[in-house]
């Protein structure tokens, strides 16, 4: 399953922060009053809604105000405590100070102490992106790592799913998490986005908003290459989707369609595991292949597939894909 591709798309354009003014203002409050606020901000939403872009803007805002930041992308390291902590030490410029024979427990302790020392001198913010890839570390982070990081350190977690009920039901964390769901852009934000590309026709703007449902990735796919006053980039031989749509006699059928994985992860009726299984099934993997990739048994995968079929109203994989994409 191509996780990294979608998360790179999350950060494709700063202009996709249109419509995120409330989230940016909320984060500025956290920076000013971090000792009195929740310790974790959970950003979540479907692929392409701009989670990573928003977190990057948070980081820039934090740096401008003098906060220390540590930014980790779960797609770049193994979901193991020692690897996670090595990434922290690397970001803090301390990885080279570890003894060559450091065992995993020592690495973990060194990372916790390093963050603690940094937090004693001022606000310190840990950014975790692609959190859905850290499912194997979720219990460890919740029950061991984060409880040892005291006041002065704020954590921003970005992922496709909200933090699990284990977090929200925990006596330690249920009042220390601020949930920040991201959805598609509203109509006013889409208007501002398209006007930035010279599109002012109200009827066309409305049609594009309805067709894309304000999904930032779909809008970027249409206009990502039109930087110079609405003109295509020099040297592009093939017309873009936007060129096709805006040409005489064009229709909305030329708009880019959402990919199966985007549609699957946008659904709210599927569990996190069911979304993973459905996305792999949409790629054409067999139950055996999916079981191997997710380290589960084939029996478990079959149970997930039955549940997915029932929720979507499909009787086989072909019908599942068709129903998801219609």
Tab-separated table of N, CA and C in Angstrom, residues 216-311:
chain	number	residue	atom	x	y	z
A	216	UNK	N	-8.848	18.933	-1.205
A	216	UNK	CA	-7.637	19.645	-1.605
A	216	UNK	C	-6.805	18.908	-2.642
A	217	UNK	N	-6.715	17.565	-2.525
A	217	UNK	CA	-5.895	16.821	-3.471
A	217	UNK	C	-6.468	16.903	-4.885
A	218	UNK	N	-7.804	16.839	-5.002
A	218	UNK	CA	-8.424	16.936	-6.317
A	218	UNK	C	-8.200	18.317	-6.919
A	219	UNK	N	-8.275	19.356	-6.092
A	219	UNK	CA	-8.024	20.707	-6.592
A	219	UNK	C	-6.570	20.874	-7.003
A	220	UNK	N	-5.662	20.300	-6.233
A	220	UNK	CA	-4.248	20.382	-6.580
A	220	UNK	C	-3.968	19.636	-7.874
A	221	UNK	N	-4.620	18.487	-8.069
A	221	UNK	CA	-4.435	17.727	-9.306
A	221	UNK	C	-4.866	18.551	-10.511
A	222	UNK	N	-5.895	19.373	-10.335
A	222	UNK	CA	-6.380	20.206	-11.430
A	222	UNK	C	-5.466	21.383	-11.711
A	223	UNK	N	-4.997	22.053	-10.645
A	223	UNK	CA	-4.333	23.334	-10.841
A	223	UNK	C	-2.901	23.382	-10.333
A	224	UNK	N	-2.365	22.238	-9.934
A	224	UNK	CA	-1.011	22.234	-9.385
A	224	UNK	C	0.050	22.685	-10.351
A	225	UNK	N	-0.176	22.565	-11.666
A	225	UNK	CA	0.849	22.944	-12.627
A	225	UNK	C	0.608	24.291	-13.266
A	226	UNK	N	-0.350	25.059	-12.766
A	226	UNK	CA	-0.687	26.339	-13.401
A	226	UNK	C	-0.209	27.475	-12.507
A	227	UNK	N	1.088	27.757	-12.581
A	227	UNK	CA	1.689	28.710	-11.665
A	227	UNK	C	1.755	30.134	-12.218
A	228	UNK	N	1.755	30.294	-13.507
A	228	UNK	CA	2.029	31.596	-14.089
A	228	UNK	C	0.755	32.246	-14.612
A	229	UNK	N	-0.012	32.793	-13.676
A	229	UNK	CA	-1.224	33.471	-14.087
A	229	UNK	C	-2.203	32.575	-14.789
A	230	UNK	N	-2.236	31.307	-14.409
A	230	UNK	CA	-3.191	30.389	-15.007
A	230	UNK	C	-2.690	29.714	-16.257
A	231	UNK	N	-1.428	30.006	-16.705
A	231	UNK	CA	-0.900	29.385	-17.908
A	231	UNK	C	-0.172	28.104	-17.559
A	232	UNK	N	-0.225	27.077	-18.432
A	232	UNK	CA	0.512	25.846	-18.174
A	232	UNK	C	2.005	26.114	-18.136
A	233	UNK	N	2.751	25.285	-17.397
A	233	UNK	CA	4.196	25.429	-17.328
A	233	UNK	C	4.817	25.199	-18.694
A	234	UNK	N	5.896	25.938	-18.952
A	234	UNK	CA	6.582	25.807	-20.241
A	234	UNK	C	7.141	24.413	-20.400
A	235	UNK	N	7.042	23.906	-21.611
A	235	UNK	CA	7.613	22.599	-21.904
A	235	UNK	C	6.672	21.459	-21.679
A	236	UNK	N	5.457	21.707	-21.217
A	236	UNK	CA	4.505	20.627	-20.997
A	236	UNK	C	3.777	20.348	-22.308
A	237	UNK	N	3.973	19.162	-22.818
A	237	UNK	CA	3.363	18.816	-24.090
A	237	UNK	C	1.924	18.388	-23.960
A	238	UNK	N	1.585	17.746	-22.827
A	238	UNK	CA	0.233	17.235	-22.652
A	238	UNK	C	-0.609	18.237	-21.873
A	239	UNK	N	-1.846	18.473	-22.287
A	239	UNK	CA	-2.703	19.383	-21.524
A	239	UNK	C	-3.061	18.772	-20.176
A	240	UNK	N	-3.160	19.633	-19.168
A	240	UNK	CA	-3.540	19.154	-17.839
A	240	UNK	C	-5.042	18.941	-17.770
A	241	UNK	N	-5.480	18.353	-16.656
A	241	UNK	CA	-6.924	18.171	-16.464
A	241	UNK	C	-7.627	19.517	-16.454
A	242	UNK	N	-6.955	20.527	-15.869
A	242	UNK	CA	-7.557	21.858	-15.835
A	242	UNK	C	-7.702	22.428	-17.237
A	243	UNK	N	-6.678	22.243	-18.096
A	243	UNK	CA	-6.755	22.741	-19.470
A	243	UNK	C	-7.916	22.092	-20.208
A	244	UNK	N	-8.072	20.781	-20.011
A	244	UNK	CA	-9.161	20.075	-20.685
A	244	UNK	C	-10.512	20.585	-20.217
A	245	UNK	N	-10.602	20.833	-18.908
A	245	UNK	CA	-11.882	21.266	-18.363
A	245	UNK	C	-12.253	22.662	-18.840
A	246	UNK	N	-11.247	23.534	-18.966
A	246	UNK	CA	-11.504	24.923	-19.306
A	246	UNK	C	-11.563	25.176	-20.801
A	247	UNK	N	-11.263	24.166	-21.607
A	247	UNK	CA	-11.296	24.347	-23.050
A	247	UNK	C	-12.735	24.306	-23.561
A	248	UNK	N	-12.997	24.888	-24.763
A	248	UNK	CA	-14.355	24.885	-25.307
A	248	UNK	C	-14.905	23.472	-25.445
A	249	UNK	N	-16.155	23.315	-25.079
A	249	UNK	CA	-16.806	22.009	-25.209
A	249	UNK	C	-16.388	21.019	-24.158
A	250	UNK	N	-15.684	21.483	-23.103
A	250	UNK	CA	-15.207	20.545	-22.078
A	250	UNK	C	-16.331	20.170	-21.135
A	251	UNK	N	-16.105	19.124	-20.364
A	251	UNK	CA	-17.098	18.690	-19.383
A	251	UNK	C	-16.396	18.219	-18.130
A	252	UNK	N	-17.162	18.024	-17.080
A	252	UNK	CA	-16.587	17.638	-15.804
A	252	UNK	C	-16.063	16.220	-15.775
A	253	UNK	N	-16.330	15.453	-16.803
A	253	UNK	CA	-15.853	14.064	-16.788
A	253	UNK	C	-14.342	13.991	-16.901
A	254	UNK	N	-13.690	15.110	-17.271
A	254	UNK	CA	-12.238	15.120	-17.366
A	254	UNK	C	-11.566	15.321	-16.012
A	255	UNK	N	-12.337	15.646	-14.994
A	255	UNK	CA	-11.746	15.849	-13.685
A	255	UNK	C	-11.125	14.560	-13.167
A	256	UNK	N	-10.002	14.660	-12.420
A	256	UNK	CA	-9.361	13.454	-11.898
A	256	UNK	C	-10.260	12.753	-10.898
A	257	UNK	N	-10.340	11.447	-11.006
A	257	UNK	CA	-11.149	10.671	-10.069
A	257	UNK	C	-10.300	10.289	-8.870
A	258	UNK	N	-10.949	10.166	-7.744
A	258	UNK	CA	-10.236	9.750	-6.544
A	258	UNK	C	-9.724	8.326	-6.707
A	259	UNK	N	-8.582	8.048	-6.100
A	259	UNK	CA	-8.015	6.705	-6.155
A	259	UNK	C	-8.691	5.831	-5.102
A	260	UNK	N	-8.712	4.514	-5.332
A	260	UNK	CA	-9.405	3.624	-4.392
A	260	UNK	C	-8.977	3.823	-2.945
A	261	UNK	N	-7.675	3.959	-2.721
A	261	UNK	CA	-7.193	4.084	-1.341
A	261	UNK	C	-7.725	5.362	-0.689
A	262	UNK	N	-7.793	6.461	-1.459
A	262	UNK	CA	-8.318	7.713	-0.915
A	262	UNK	C	-9.775	7.535	-0.488
A	263	UNK	N	-10.557	6.868	-1.347
A	263	UNK	CA	-11.974	6.658	-1.053
A	263	UNK	C	-12.131	5.783	0.179
A	264	UNK	N	-11.336	4.722	0.258
A	264	UNK	CA	-11.424	3.785	1.380
A	264	UNK	C	-11.116	4.484	2.699
A	265	UNK	N	-10.020	5.248	2.738
A	265	UNK	CA	-9.628	5.888	3.994
A	265	UNK	C	-10.537	7.048	4.368
A	266	UNK	N	-11.341	7.523	3.431
A	266	UNK	CA	-12.291	8.598	3.735
A	266	UNK	C	-13.572	8.067	4.370
A	267	UNK	N	-13.798	6.752	4.283
A	267	UNK	CA	-15.025	6.177	4.842
A	267	UNK	C	-14.955	6.164	6.365
A	268	UNK	N	-16.106	6.404	6.989
A	268	UNK	CA	-16.169	6.406	8.453
A	268	UNK	C	-16.785	5.133	9.017
A	269	UNK	N	-17.320	4.262	8.137
A	269	UNK	CA	-17.971	3.048	8.617
A	269	UNK	C	-17.017	1.867	8.722
A	270	UNK	N	-15.793	2.032	8.221
A	270	UNK	CA	-14.804	0.956	8.288
A	270	UNK	C	-13.831	1.225	9.430
A	271	UNK	N	-13.420	0.151	10.112
A	271	UNK	CA	-12.410	0.306	11.158
A	271	UNK	C	-11.056	0.556	10.510
A	272	UNK	N	-10.091	0.930	11.330
A	272	UNK	CA	-8.743	1.189	10.807
A	272	UNK	C	-8.171	-0.044	10.118
A	273	UNK	N	-8.330	-1.204	10.741
A	273	UNK	CA	-7.803	-2.428	10.140
A	273	UNK	C	-8.550	-2.783	8.859
A	274	UNK	N	-9.876	-2.577	8.854
A	274	UNK	CA	-10.658	-2.864	7.650
A	274	UNK	C	-10.235	-1.966	6.496
A	275	UNK	N	-9.889	-0.720	6.788
A	275	UNK	CA	-9.406	0.179	5.740
A	275	UNK	C	-8.094	-0.328	5.148
A	276	UNK	N	-7.202	-0.807	6.015
A	276	UNK	CA	-5.929	-1.354	5.534
A	276	UNK	C	-6.170	-2.565	4.638
A	277	UNK	N	-7.032	-3.460	5.093
A	277	UNK	CA	-7.320	-4.680	4.326
A	277	UNK	C	-7.989	-4.322	3.003
A	278	UNK	N	-8.966	-3.423	3.031
A	278	UNK	CA	-9.683	-3.039	1.814
A	278	UNK	C	-8.746	-2.376	0.815
A	279	UNK	N	-7.843	-1.528	1.295
A	279	UNK	CA	-6.908	-0.842	0.402
A	279	UNK	C	-5.969	-1.838	-0.277
A	280	UNK	N	-5.508	-2.828	0.472
A	280	UNK	CA	-4.631	-3.850	-0.115
A	280	UNK	C	-5.403	-4.725	-1.095
A	281	UNK	N	-6.651	-5.032	-0.752
A	281	UNK	CA	-7.487	-5.809	-1.666
A	281	UNK	C	-7.724	-5.040	-2.962
A	282	UNK	N	-7.881	-3.724	-2.855
A	282	UNK	CA	-8.089	-2.891	-4.043
A	282	UNK	C	-6.860	-2.877	-4.940
A	283	UNK	N	-5.682	-3.143	-4.360
A	283	UNK	CA	-4.457	-3.226	-5.148
A	283	UNK	C	-4.324	-4.568	-5.858
A	284	UNK	N	-5.229	-5.504	-5.544
A	284	UNK	CA	-5.205	-6.807	-6.190
A	284	UNK	C	-4.540	-7.899	-5.385
A	285	UNK	N	-4.182	-7.626	-4.134
A	285	UNK	CA	-3.531	-8.648	-3.316
A	285	UNK	C	-4.539	-9.708	-2.885
A	286	UNK	N	-4.085	-10.938	-2.812
A	286	UNK	CA	-4.927	-12.037	-2.334
A	286	UNK	C	-4.995	-11.992	-0.813
A	287	UNK	N	-5.902	-12.795	-0.236
A	287	UNK	CA	-5.990	-12.864	1.220
A	287	UNK	C	-4.670	-13.306	1.832
A	288	UNK	N	-4.017	-14.245	1.175
A	288	UNK	CA	-2.729	-14.724	1.687
A	288	UNK	C	-1.688	-13.611	1.661
A	289	UNK	N	-1.653	-12.841	0.570
A	289	UNK	CA	-0.698	-11.737	0.459
A	289	UNK	C	-0.974	-10.670	1.522
A	290	UNK	N	-2.262	-10.368	1.723
A	290	UNK	CA	-2.634	-9.354	2.718
A	290	UNK	C	-2.244	-9.829	4.115
A	291	UNK	N	-2.510	-11.103	4.397
A	291	UNK	CA	-2.164	-11.662	5.702
A	291	UNK	C	-0.668	-11.549	5.962
A	292	UNK	N	0.126	-11.849	4.939
A	292	UNK	CA	1.577	-11.771	5.075
A	292	UNK	C	2.029	-10.339	5.302
A	293	UNK	N	1.435	-9.410	4.593
A	293	UNK	CA	1.850	-8.004	4.685
A	293	UNK	C	1.484	-7.381	6.028
A	294	UNK	N	0.345	-7.795	6.577
A	294	UNK	CA	-0.124	-7.224	7.841
A	294	UNK	C	0.199	-8.107	9.053
A	295	UNK	N	0.907	-9.221	8.809
A	295	UNK	CA	1.293	-10.142	9.872
A	295	UNK	C	0.071	-10.681	10.616
A	296	UNK	N	-0.941	-11.059	9.842
A	296	UNK	CA	-2.154	-11.638	10.399
A	296	UNK	C	-2.396	-12.994	9.750
A	297	UNK	N	-3.354	-13.752	10.268
A	297	UNK	CA	-3.689	-15.038	9.667
A	297	UNK	C	-4.686	-14.832	8.531
A	298	UNK	N	-4.738	-15.810	7.616
A	298	UNK	CA	-5.707	-15.727	6.522
A	298	UNK	C	-7.136	-15.752	7.057
A	299	UNK	N	-7.346	-16.485	8.137
A	299	UNK	CA	-8.689	-16.546	8.735
A	299	UNK	C	-9.130	-15.146	9.172
A	300	UNK	N	-8.201	-14.415	9.782
A	300	UNK	CA	-8.525	-13.054	10.232
A	300	UNK	C	-8.830	-12.147	9.043
A	301	UNK	N	-8.049	-12.280	7.983
A	301	UNK	CA	-8.279	-11.459	6.789
A	301	UNK	C	-9.650	-11.764	6.187
A	302	UNK	N	-10.014	-13.038	6.154
A	302	UNK	CA	-11.325	-13.412	5.617
A	302	UNK	C	-12.451	-12.788	6.440
A	303	UNK	N	-12.282	-12.753	7.759
A	303	UNK	CA	-13.288	-12.139	8.620
A	303	UNK	C	-13.401	-10.644	8.322
A	304	UNK	N	-12.257	-10.005	8.139
A	304	UNK	CA	-12.278	-8.577	7.811
A	304	UNK	C	-12.963	-8.342	6.467
A	305	UNK	N	-12.668	-9.199	5.489
A	305	UNK	CA	-13.258	-9.033	4.161
A	305	UNK	C	-14.771	-9.203	4.214
A	306	UNK	N	-15.239	-10.168	4.997
A	306	UNK	CA	-16.693	-10.365	5.131
A	306	UNK	C	-17.350	-9.123	5.731
A	307	UNK	N	-16.692	-8.550	6.742
A	307	UNK	CA	-17.226	-7.351	7.372
A	307	UNK	C	-17.239	-6.176	6.397
A	308	UNK	N	-16.182	-6.061	5.607
A	308	UNK	CA	-16.092	-4.982	4.616
A	308	UNK	C	-17.186	-5.129	3.567
A	309	UNK	N	-17.351	-6.348	3.052
A	309	UNK	CA	-18.398	-6.602	2.053
A	309	UNK	C	-19.769	-6.211	2.602
A	310	UNK	N	-20.020	-6.593	3.850
A	310	UNK	CA	-21.323	-6.326	4.459
A	310	UNK	C	-21.562	-4.821	4.595
A	311	UNK	N	-20.555	-4.086	5.031
A	311	UNK	CA	-20.718	-2.652	5.236
A	311	UNK	C	-20.873	-1.892	3.927
